[in-house]
């Protein structure tokens, strides 16, 4: 995100789902602020609408840079909610030396955001290289995620990439959404 003189706040990124057009009301997550789209560019050209897969620059009305951080999500209001609990399917990479253990602290990368959290398994308490398993993730910060969002798993320390996963159920207010 950045400020352009005469235009205001501009945010950039890839459209992950759906579409948006100039004048649409949008919500900035995880903080929940709402605003309107003032202008759009895709692939360096002005446009009235952006679609899934487009690289986009979005000019937002009356927003300050402090409302954004790396990993912020722009969505249609009330379509995505923040959560600290996720049911996920994870898989460790073939060449990792790490063994994931029940209650282990991890770094989870959703898009460009890094969140710390702990992993919980129901039955078997460990997962080894090239294995996959469903788990529950308890995050240390609220994040906006949706069904089928993908993420990268890194060890807490030292930082090594050890696997990846996909969101099966974001849990909000202790209910599946």
mmCIF file with all atom_site columns, N, CA and C in Angstrom, residues 116-164:
data_model
loop_
_atom_site.group_PDB
_atom_site.id
_atom_site.type_symbol
_atom_site.label_atom_id
_atom_site.label_alt_id
_atom_site.label_comp_id
_atom_site.label_asym_id
_atom_site.label_entity_id
_atom_site.label_seq_id
_atom_site.pdbx_PDB_ins_code
_atom_site.Cartn_x
_atom_site.Cartn_y
_atom_site.Cartn_z
_atom_site.occupancy
_atom_site.B_iso_or_equiv
_atom_site.pdbx_formal_charge
_atom_site.auth_seq_id
_atom_site.auth_comp_id
_atom_site.auth_asym_id
_atom_site.auth_atom_id
_atom_site.pdbx_PDB_model_num
ATOM 1   N N  . UNK A 1 116 ? 1.639   -16.689 13.910 1.00 0.00 ? 116 UNK A N  1
ATOM 2   C CA . UNK A 1 116 ? 2.111   -17.752 14.791 1.00 0.00 ? 116 UNK A CA 1
ATOM 3   C C  . UNK A 1 116 ? 0.926   -18.535 15.312 1.00 0.00 ? 116 UNK A C  1
ATOM 4   N N  . UNK A 1 117 ? 1.122   -19.822 15.505 1.00 0.00 ? 117 UNK A N  1
ATOM 5   C CA . UNK A 1 117 ? 0.042   -20.649 16.008 1.00 0.00 ? 117 UNK A CA 1
ATOM 6   C C  . UNK A 1 117 ? 0.549   -21.993 16.493 1.00 0.00 ? 117 UNK A C  1
ATOM 7   N N  . UNK A 1 118 ? -0.365  -22.772 17.021 1.00 0.00 ? 118 UNK A N  1
ATOM 8   C CA . UNK A 1 118 ? -0.053  -24.127 17.498 1.00 0.00 ? 118 UNK A CA 1
ATOM 9   C C  . UNK A 1 118 ? -0.930  -25.130 16.763 1.00 0.00 ? 118 UNK A C  1
ATOM 10  N N  . UNK A 1 119 ? -0.373  -26.320 16.578 1.00 0.00 ? 119 UNK A N  1
ATOM 11  C CA . UNK A 1 119 ? -1.072  -27.377 15.847 1.00 0.00 ? 119 UNK A CA 1
ATOM 12  C C  . UNK A 1 119 ? -1.530  -28.455 16.824 1.00 0.00 ? 119 UNK A C  1
ATOM 13  N N  . UNK A 1 120 ? -2.749  -28.948 16.615 1.00 0.00 ? 120 UNK A N  1
ATOM 14  C CA . UNK A 1 120 ? -3.305  -29.990 17.470 1.00 0.00 ? 120 UNK A CA 1
ATOM 15  C C  . UNK A 1 120 ? -3.815  -31.138 16.611 1.00 0.00 ? 120 UNK A C  1
ATOM 16  N N  . UNK A 1 121 ? -3.455  -32.361 17.005 1.00 0.00 ? 121 UNK A N  1
ATOM 17  C CA . UNK A 1 121 ? -3.920  -33.569 16.331 1.00 0.00 ? 121 UNK A CA 1
ATOM 18  C C  . UNK A 1 121 ? -4.865  -34.311 17.255 1.00 0.00 ? 121 UNK A C  1
ATOM 19  N N  . UNK A 1 122 ? -5.851  -34.996 16.678 1.00 0.00 ? 122 UNK A N  1
ATOM 20  C CA . UNK A 1 122 ? -6.836  -35.703 17.499 1.00 0.00 ? 122 UNK A CA 1
ATOM 21  C C  . UNK A 1 122 ? -6.307  -37.055 17.999 1.00 0.00 ? 122 UNK A C  1
ATOM 22  N N  . UNK A 1 123 ? -5.801  -37.873 17.119 1.00 0.00 ? 123 UNK A N  1
ATOM 23  C CA . UNK A 1 123 ? -5.379  -39.221 17.511 1.00 0.00 ? 123 UNK A CA 1
ATOM 24  C C  . UNK A 1 123 ? -3.865  -39.336 17.584 1.00 0.00 ? 123 UNK A C  1
ATOM 25  N N  . UNK A 1 124 ? -3.234  -39.591 16.462 1.00 0.00 ? 124 UNK A N  1
ATOM 26  C CA . UNK A 1 124 ? -1.777  -39.699 16.445 1.00 0.00 ? 124 UNK A CA 1
ATOM 27  C C  . UNK A 1 124 ? -1.190  -38.333 16.758 1.00 0.00 ? 124 UNK A C  1
ATOM 28  N N  . UNK A 1 125 ? -0.156  -38.297 17.560 1.00 0.00 ? 125 UNK A N  1
ATOM 29  C CA . UNK A 1 125 ? 0.388   -37.037 18.071 1.00 0.00 ? 125 UNK A CA 1
ATOM 30  C C  . UNK A 1 125 ? 1.572   -36.506 17.274 1.00 0.00 ? 125 UNK A C  1
ATOM 31  N N  . UNK A 1 126 ? 1.938   -37.186 16.164 1.00 0.00 ? 126 UNK A N  1
ATOM 32  C CA . UNK A 1 126 ? 3.060   -36.732 15.343 1.00 0.00 ? 126 UNK A CA 1
ATOM 33  C C  . UNK A 1 126 ? 2.734   -36.940 13.870 1.00 0.00 ? 126 UNK A C  1
ATOM 34  N N  . UNK A 1 127 ? 3.387   -36.150 13.036 1.00 0.00 ? 127 UNK A N  1
ATOM 35  C CA . UNK A 1 127 ? 3.299   -36.339 11.597 1.00 0.00 ? 127 UNK A CA 1
ATOM 36  C C  . UNK A 1 127 ? 4.718   -36.208 11.031 1.00 0.00 ? 127 UNK A C  1
ATOM 37  N N  . UNK A 1 128 ? 5.061   -37.124 10.137 1.00 0.00 ? 128 UNK A N  1
ATOM 38  C CA . UNK A 1 128 ? 6.411   -37.199 9.590  1.00 0.00 ? 128 UNK A CA 1
ATOM 39  C C  . UNK A 1 128 ? 6.430   -36.743 8.135  1.00 0.00 ? 128 UNK A C  1
ATOM 40  N N  . UNK A 1 129 ? 7.663   -36.604 7.585  1.00 0.00 ? 129 UNK A N  1
ATOM 41  C CA . UNK A 1 129 ? 7.827   -36.133 6.215  1.00 0.00 ? 129 UNK A CA 1
ATOM 42  C C  . UNK A 1 129 ? 6.967   -36.933 5.236  1.00 0.00 ? 129 UNK A C  1
ATOM 43  N N  . UNK A 1 130 ? 6.424   -36.203 4.266  1.00 0.00 ? 130 UNK A N  1
ATOM 44  C CA . UNK A 1 130 ? 5.600   -36.765 3.184  1.00 0.00 ? 130 UNK A CA 1
ATOM 45  C C  . UNK A 1 130 ? 4.284   -37.384 3.683  1.00 0.00 ? 130 UNK A C  1
ATOM 46  N N  . UNK A 1 131 ? 3.860   -37.043 4.900  1.00 0.00 ? 131 UNK A N  1
ATOM 47  C CA . UNK A 1 131 ? 2.569   -37.522 5.401  1.00 0.00 ? 131 UNK A CA 1
ATOM 48  C C  . UNK A 1 131 ? 1.584   -36.368 5.397  1.00 0.00 ? 131 UNK A C  1
ATOM 49  N N  . UNK A 1 132 ? 0.292   -36.720 5.345  1.00 0.00 ? 132 UNK A N  1
ATOM 50  C CA . UNK A 1 132 ? -0.738  -35.690 5.470  1.00 0.00 ? 132 UNK A CA 1
ATOM 51  C C  . UNK A 1 132 ? -1.730  -36.100 6.537  1.00 0.00 ? 132 UNK A C  1
ATOM 52  N N  . UNK A 1 133 ? -2.359  -35.078 7.132  1.00 0.00 ? 133 UNK A N  1
ATOM 53  C CA . UNK A 1 133 ? -3.298  -35.334 8.228  1.00 0.00 ? 133 UNK A CA 1
ATOM 54  C C  . UNK A 1 133 ? -4.155  -34.102 8.450  1.00 0.00 ? 133 UNK A C  1
ATOM 55  N N  . UNK A 1 134 ? -5.342  -34.317 8.957  1.00 0.00 ? 134 UNK A N  1
ATOM 56  C CA . UNK A 1 134 ? -6.190  -33.205 9.376  1.00 0.00 ? 134 UNK A CA 1
ATOM 57  C C  . UNK A 1 134 ? -5.773  -32.776 10.774 1.00 0.00 ? 134 UNK A C  1
ATOM 58  N N  . UNK A 1 135 ? -5.938  -31.485 11.055 1.00 0.00 ? 135 UNK A N  1
ATOM 59  C CA . UNK A 1 135 ? -5.523  -30.954 12.346 1.00 0.00 ? 135 UNK A CA 1
ATOM 60  C C  . UNK A 1 135 ? -6.370  -29.738 12.688 1.00 0.00 ? 135 UNK A C  1
ATOM 61  N N  . UNK A 1 136 ? -6.159  -29.246 13.887 1.00 0.00 ? 136 UNK A N  1
ATOM 62  C CA . UNK A 1 136 ? -6.766  -28.007 14.337 1.00 0.00 ? 136 UNK A CA 1
ATOM 63  C C  . UNK A 1 136 ? -5.630  -27.029 14.604 1.00 0.00 ? 136 UNK A C  1
ATOM 64  N N  . UNK A 1 137 ? -5.751  -25.817 14.060 1.00 0.00 ? 137 UNK A N  1
ATOM 65  C CA . UNK A 1 137 ? -4.749  -24.782 14.266 1.00 0.00 ? 137 UNK A CA 1
ATOM 66  C C  . UNK A 1 137 ? -5.325  -23.705 15.170 1.00 0.00 ? 137 UNK A C  1
ATOM 67  N N  . UNK A 1 138 ? -4.615  -23.389 16.249 1.00 0.00 ? 138 UNK A N  1
ATOM 68  C CA . UNK A 1 138 ? -4.976  -22.293 17.141 1.00 0.00 ? 138 UNK A CA 1
ATOM 69  C C  . UNK A 1 138 ? -3.990  -21.164 16.878 1.00 0.00 ? 138 UNK A C  1
ATOM 70  N N  . UNK A 1 139 ? -4.484  -20.046 16.367 1.00 0.00 ? 139 UNK A N  1
ATOM 71  C CA . UNK A 1 139 ? -3.634  -18.939 15.961 1.00 0.00 ? 139 UNK A CA 1
ATOM 72  C C  . UNK A 1 139 ? -3.509  -17.903 17.071 1.00 0.00 ? 139 UNK A C  1
ATOM 73  N N  . UNK A 1 140 ? -2.394  -17.177 17.072 1.00 0.00 ? 140 UNK A N  1
ATOM 74  C CA . UNK A 1 140 ? -2.160  -16.160 18.085 1.00 0.00 ? 140 UNK A CA 1
ATOM 75  C C  . UNK A 1 140 ? -2.759  -14.812 17.714 1.00 0.00 ? 140 UNK A C  1
ATOM 76  N N  . UNK A 1 141 ? -3.171  -14.648 16.470 1.00 0.00 ? 141 UNK A N  1
ATOM 77  C CA . UNK A 1 141 ? -3.801  -13.408 15.999 1.00 0.00 ? 141 UNK A CA 1
ATOM 78  C C  . UNK A 1 141 ? -4.996  -13.749 15.127 1.00 0.00 ? 141 UNK A C  1
ATOM 79  N N  . UNK A 1 142 ? -5.980  -12.845 15.114 1.00 0.00 ? 142 UNK A N  1
ATOM 80  C CA . UNK A 1 142 ? -7.118  -12.999 14.203 1.00 0.00 ? 142 UNK A CA 1
ATOM 81  C C  . UNK A 1 142 ? -6.663  -12.811 12.767 1.00 0.00 ? 142 UNK A C  1
ATOM 82  N N  . UNK A 1 143 ? -7.140  -13.683 11.878 1.00 0.00 ? 143 UNK A N  1
ATOM 83  C CA . UNK A 1 143 ? -6.874  -13.513 10.453 1.00 0.00 ? 143 UNK A CA 1
ATOM 84  C C  . UNK A 1 143 ? -8.138  -13.825 9.663  1.00 0.00 ? 143 UNK A C  1
ATOM 85  N N  . UNK A 1 144 ? -8.279  -13.192 8.501  1.00 0.00 ? 144 UNK A N  1
ATOM 86  C CA . UNK A 1 144 ? -9.400  -13.511 7.627  1.00 0.00 ? 144 UNK A CA 1
ATOM 87  C C  . UNK A 1 144 ? -9.021  -14.672 6.703  1.00 0.00 ? 144 UNK A C  1
ATOM 88  N N  . UNK A 1 145 ? -9.716  -15.797 6.824  1.00 0.00 ? 145 UNK A N  1
ATOM 89  C CA . UNK A 1 145 ? -9.482  -16.928 5.923  1.00 0.00 ? 145 UNK A CA 1
ATOM 90  C C  . UNK A 1 145 ? -10.815 -17.479 5.441  1.00 0.00 ? 145 UNK A C  1
ATOM 91  N N  . UNK A 1 146 ? -10.744 -18.184 4.327  1.00 0.00 ? 146 UNK A N  1
ATOM 92  C CA . UNK A 1 146 ? -11.929 -18.796 3.726  1.00 0.00 ? 146 UNK A CA 1
ATOM 93  C C  . UNK A 1 146 ? -11.666 -20.270 3.461  1.00 0.00 ? 146 UNK A C  1
ATOM 94  N N  . UNK A 1 147 ? -12.730 -20.999 3.256  1.00 0.00 ? 147 UNK A N  1
ATOM 95  C CA . UNK A 1 147 ? -12.658 -22.392 2.858  1.00 0.00 ? 147 UNK A CA 1
ATOM 96  C C  . UNK A 1 147 ? -11.745 -22.516 1.651  1.00 0.00 ? 147 UNK A C  1
ATOM 97  N N  . UNK A 1 148 ? -10.871 -23.482 1.646  1.00 0.00 ? 148 UNK A N  1
ATOM 98  C CA . UNK A 1 148 ? -9.932  -23.794 0.556  1.00 0.00 ? 148 UNK A CA 1
ATOM 99  C C  . UNK A 1 148 ? -8.747  -22.842 0.440  1.00 0.00 ? 148 UNK A C  1
ATOM 100 N N  . UNK A 1 149 ? -8.579  -21.878 1.357  1.00 0.00 ? 149 UNK A N  1
ATOM 101 C CA . UNK A 1 149 ? -7.370  -21.052 1.340  1.00 0.00 ? 149 UNK A CA 1
ATOM 102 C C  . UNK A 1 149 ? -6.170  -21.957 1.606  1.00 0.00 ? 149 UNK A C  1
ATOM 103 N N  . UNK A 1 150 ? -5.097  -21.724 0.878  1.00 0.00 ? 150 UNK A N  1
ATOM 104 C CA . UNK A 1 150 ? -3.874  -22.494 1.050  1.00 0.00 ? 150 UNK A CA 1
ATOM 105 C C  . UNK A 1 150 ? -2.887  -21.710 1.909  1.00 0.00 ? 150 UNK A C  1
ATOM 106 N N  . UNK A 1 151 ? -2.009  -22.439 2.594  1.00 0.00 ? 151 UNK A N  1
ATOM 107 C CA . UNK A 1 151 ? -1.005  -21.797 3.436  1.00 0.00 ? 151 UNK A CA 1
ATOM 108 C C  . UNK A 1 151 ? 0.265   -22.629 3.475  1.00 0.00 ? 151 UNK A C  1
ATOM 109 N N  . UNK A 1 152 ? 1.350   -21.978 3.872  1.00 0.00 ? 152 UNK A N  1
ATOM 110 C CA . UNK A 1 152 ? 2.662   -22.615 4.012  1.00 0.00 ? 152 UNK A CA 1
ATOM 111 C C  . UNK A 1 152 ? 2.963   -22.757 5.491  1.00 0.00 ? 152 UNK A C  1
ATOM 112 N N  . UNK A 1 153 ? 3.577   -23.876 5.859  1.00 0.00 ? 153 UNK A N  1
ATOM 113 C CA . UNK A 1 153 ? 3.954   -24.135 7.247  1.00 0.00 ? 153 UNK A CA 1
ATOM 114 C C  . UNK A 1 153 ? 5.471   -24.039 7.360  1.00 0.00 ? 153 UNK A C  1
ATOM 115 N N  . UNK A 1 154 ? 5.925   -23.207 8.320  1.00 0.00 ? 154 UNK A N  1
ATOM 116 C CA . UNK A 1 154 ? 7.353   -23.083 8.600  1.00 0.00 ? 154 UNK A CA 1
ATOM 117 C C  . UNK A 1 154 ? 7.576   -23.348 10.084 1.00 0.00 ? 154 UNK A C  1
ATOM 118 N N  . UNK A 1 155 ? 8.727   -23.897 10.393 1.00 0.00 ? 155 UNK A N  1
ATOM 119 C CA . UNK A 1 155 ? 9.064   -24.139 11.788 1.00 0.00 ? 155 UNK A CA 1
ATOM 120 C C  . UNK A 1 155 ? 9.241   -22.801 12.500 1.00 0.00 ? 155 UNK A C  1
ATOM 121 N N  . UNK A 1 156 ? 9.037   -22.823 13.806 1.00 0.00 ? 156 UNK A N  1
ATOM 122 C CA . UNK A 1 156 ? 9.153   -21.587 14.577 1.00 0.00 ? 156 UNK A CA 1
ATOM 123 C C  . UNK A 1 156 ? 10.606  -21.114 14.626 1.00 0.00 ? 156 UNK A C  1
ATOM 124 N N  . UNK A 1 157 ? 11.513  -22.033 14.996 1.00 0.00 ? 157 UNK A N  1
ATOM 125 C CA . UNK A 1 157 ? 12.927  -21.668 15.054 1.00 0.00 ? 157 UNK A CA 1
ATOM 126 C C  . UNK A 1 157 ? 13.768  -22.938 15.017 1.00 0.00 ? 157 UNK A C  1
ATOM 127 N N  . UNK A 1 158 ? 14.773  -23.014 14.178 1.00 0.00 ? 158 UNK A N  1
ATOM 128 C CA . UNK A 1 158 ? 15.082  -22.075 13.097 1.00 0.00 ? 158 UNK A CA 1
ATOM 129 C C  . UNK A 1 158 ? 14.003  -22.164 12.028 1.00 0.00 ? 158 UNK A C  1
ATOM 130 N N  . UNK A 1 159 ? 13.852  -21.090 11.249 1.00 0.00 ? 159 UNK A N  1
ATOM 131 C CA . UNK A 1 159 ? 12.785  -21.051 10.256 1.00 0.00 ? 159 UNK A CA 1
ATOM 132 C C  . UNK A 1 159 ? 13.138  -21.903 9.043  1.00 0.00 ? 159 UNK A C  1
ATOM 133 N N  . UNK A 1 160 ? 12.371  -22.989 8.865  1.00 0.00 ? 160 UNK A N  1
ATOM 134 C CA . UNK A 1 160 ? 12.495  -23.845 7.694  1.00 0.00 ? 160 UNK A CA 1
ATOM 135 C C  . UNK A 1 160 ? 11.100  -24.117 7.165  1.00 0.00 ? 160 UNK A C  1
ATOM 136 N N  . UNK A 1 161 ? 10.963  -24.160 5.853  1.00 0.00 ? 161 UNK A N  1
ATOM 137 C CA . UNK A 1 161 ? 9.677   -24.549 5.266  1.00 0.00 ? 161 UNK A CA 1
ATOM 138 C C  . UNK A 1 161 ? 9.547   -26.056 5.421  1.00 0.00 ? 161 UNK A C  1
ATOM 139 N N  . UNK A 1 162 ? 8.437   -26.496 6.030  1.00 0.00 ? 162 UNK A N  1
ATOM 140 C CA . UNK A 1 162 ? 8.293   -27.924 6.307  1.00 0.00 ? 162 UNK A CA 1
ATOM 141 C C  . UNK A 1 162 ? 7.032   -28.532 5.712  1.00 0.00 ? 162 UNK A C  1
ATOM 142 N N  . UNK A 1 163 ? 6.120   -27.694 5.195  1.00 0.00 ? 163 UNK A N  1
ATOM 143 C CA . UNK A 1 163 ? 4.910   -28.257 4.614  1.00 0.00 ? 163 UNK A CA 1
ATOM 144 C C  . UNK A 1 163 ? 3.939   -27.186 4.181  1.00 0.00 ? 163 UNK A C  1
ATOM 145 N N  . UNK A 1 164 ? 2.730   -27.633 3.938  1.00 0.00 ? 164 UNK A N  1
ATOM 146 C CA . UNK A 1 164 ? 1.675   -26.721 3.519  1.00 0.00 ? 164 UNK A CA 1
ATOM 147 C C  . UNK A 1 164 ? 0.330   -27.289 3.914  1.00 0.00 ? 164 UNK A C  1
#
